[in-house]
C-alpha positions as CSV (number, residue, x, y, z in Angstrom):
1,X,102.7,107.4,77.8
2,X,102.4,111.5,78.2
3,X,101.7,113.0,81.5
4,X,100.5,116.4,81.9
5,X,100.3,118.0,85.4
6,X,98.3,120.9,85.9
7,X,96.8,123.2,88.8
8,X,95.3,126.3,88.3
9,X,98.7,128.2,88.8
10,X,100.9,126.5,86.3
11,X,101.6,123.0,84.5
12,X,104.2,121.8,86.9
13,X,104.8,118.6,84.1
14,X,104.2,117.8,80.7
15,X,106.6,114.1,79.5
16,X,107.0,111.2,79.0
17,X,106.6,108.8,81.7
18,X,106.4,104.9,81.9
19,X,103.9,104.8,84.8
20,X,102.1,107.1,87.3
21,X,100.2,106.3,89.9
22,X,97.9,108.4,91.3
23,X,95.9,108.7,94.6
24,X,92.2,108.1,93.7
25,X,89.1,108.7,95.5
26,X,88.3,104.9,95.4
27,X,92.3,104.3,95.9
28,X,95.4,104.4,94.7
29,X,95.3,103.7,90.9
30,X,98.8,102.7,88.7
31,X,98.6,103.9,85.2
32,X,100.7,102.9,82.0
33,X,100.2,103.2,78.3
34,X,97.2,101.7,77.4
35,X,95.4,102.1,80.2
36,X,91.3,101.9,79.9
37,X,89.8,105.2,79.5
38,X,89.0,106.6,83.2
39,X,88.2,109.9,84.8
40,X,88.5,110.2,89.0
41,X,88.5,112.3,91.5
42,X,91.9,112.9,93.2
43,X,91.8,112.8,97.0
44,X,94.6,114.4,99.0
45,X,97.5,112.4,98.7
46,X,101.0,111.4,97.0
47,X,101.2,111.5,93.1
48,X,104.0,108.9,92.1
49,X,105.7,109.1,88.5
50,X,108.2,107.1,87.0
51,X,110.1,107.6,83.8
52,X,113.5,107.0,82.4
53,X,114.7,110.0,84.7
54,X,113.6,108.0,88.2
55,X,111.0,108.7,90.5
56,X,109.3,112.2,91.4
57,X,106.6,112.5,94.3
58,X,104.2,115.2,94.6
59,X,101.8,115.8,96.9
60,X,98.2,116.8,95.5
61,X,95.4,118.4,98.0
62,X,92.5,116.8,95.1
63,X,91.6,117.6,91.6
64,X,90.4,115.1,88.6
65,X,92.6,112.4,86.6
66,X,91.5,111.8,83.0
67,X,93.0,108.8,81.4
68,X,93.3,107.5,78.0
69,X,95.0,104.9,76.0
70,X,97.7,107.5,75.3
71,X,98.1,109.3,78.7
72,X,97.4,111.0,81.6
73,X,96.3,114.9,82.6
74,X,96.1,115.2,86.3
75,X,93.8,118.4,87.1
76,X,94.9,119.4,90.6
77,X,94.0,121.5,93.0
78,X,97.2,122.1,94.5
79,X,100.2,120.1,93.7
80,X,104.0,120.8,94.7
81,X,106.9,118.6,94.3
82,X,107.2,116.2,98.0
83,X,110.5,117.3,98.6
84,X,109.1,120.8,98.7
85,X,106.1,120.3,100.7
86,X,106.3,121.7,104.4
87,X,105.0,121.0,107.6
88,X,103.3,124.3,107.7
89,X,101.9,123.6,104.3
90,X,100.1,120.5,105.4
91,X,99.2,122.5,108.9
92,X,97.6,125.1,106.6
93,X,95.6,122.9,104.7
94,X,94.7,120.8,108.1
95,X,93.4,124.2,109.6
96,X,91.2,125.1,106.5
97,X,89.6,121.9,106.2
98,X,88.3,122.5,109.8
99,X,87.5,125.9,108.8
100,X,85.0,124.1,106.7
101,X,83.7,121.4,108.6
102,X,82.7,123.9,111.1
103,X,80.7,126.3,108.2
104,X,79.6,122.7,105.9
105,X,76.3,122.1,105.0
106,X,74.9,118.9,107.1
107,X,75.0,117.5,104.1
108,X,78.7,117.9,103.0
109,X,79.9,117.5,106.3
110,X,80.8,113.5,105.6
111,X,82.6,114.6,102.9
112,X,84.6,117.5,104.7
113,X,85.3,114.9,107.4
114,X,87.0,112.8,105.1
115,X,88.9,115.2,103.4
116,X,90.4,115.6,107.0
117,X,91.4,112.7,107.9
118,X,93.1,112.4,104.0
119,X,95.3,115.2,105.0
120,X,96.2,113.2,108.9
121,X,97.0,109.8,106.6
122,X,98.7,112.2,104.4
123,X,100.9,113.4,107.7
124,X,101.9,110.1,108.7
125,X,103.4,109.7,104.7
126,X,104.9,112.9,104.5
127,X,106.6,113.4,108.0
């Protein structure tokens, strides 16, 4: 199946891949060729794709998935290759999640909470 990866920046990946599997709002979500159409919501987390080549990790911060029979484009927010992601990275986008809370809406303030404690579980998997 094709995977395209894509954040506002650049397209950090555009193959051939045999599966990807992708960290969804609802869960983690595998995805090969043929896969049922599907769009979701990415949640901050580790972006898992296998090919012929091996395995490549990257952490995304959220963004959209839109699958078809045929492939995959990941929309991300911000994605960078795992074995480039820092500890001041993750400290950066820790700090301007609780930024947020603090400035939310009452009503978004759920959502901002759990966008936090995404990026503590993601932590704990990164570290």
């Amino acid at each position: 199946m094709h995977l395209d990866i894509v954040t506002p920046e650049r397209q950090l990946l555009s193959a051939e891949v045999s599966m990807v599997q992708i960290p969804g709002m609802e869960g983690d979500m595998a995805v090969m060729g043929n896969h049922a159409p599907t769009v979701t919501t990415l949640r901050p987390g580790i972006l898992t794709v296998t090919s012929g080549e091996g395995t490549q990790e990257y952490v995304v911060t959220g963004g959209f998935a839109e699958i078809s029979p045929e492939g995959a484009s990941v929309l991300a927010e911000q994605a960078v290759l795992r074995s480039e992601f820092s500890p001041e990275m993750l400290s950066g986008l820790v700090t301007e999640a609780r930024e947020s809370l603090e400035i939310a809406d009452p009503s978004a303030k759920a959502a901002v909470a759990q966008r936090i404690n995404d990026f503590e579980t993601l932590s704990a998997r990164v570290s």
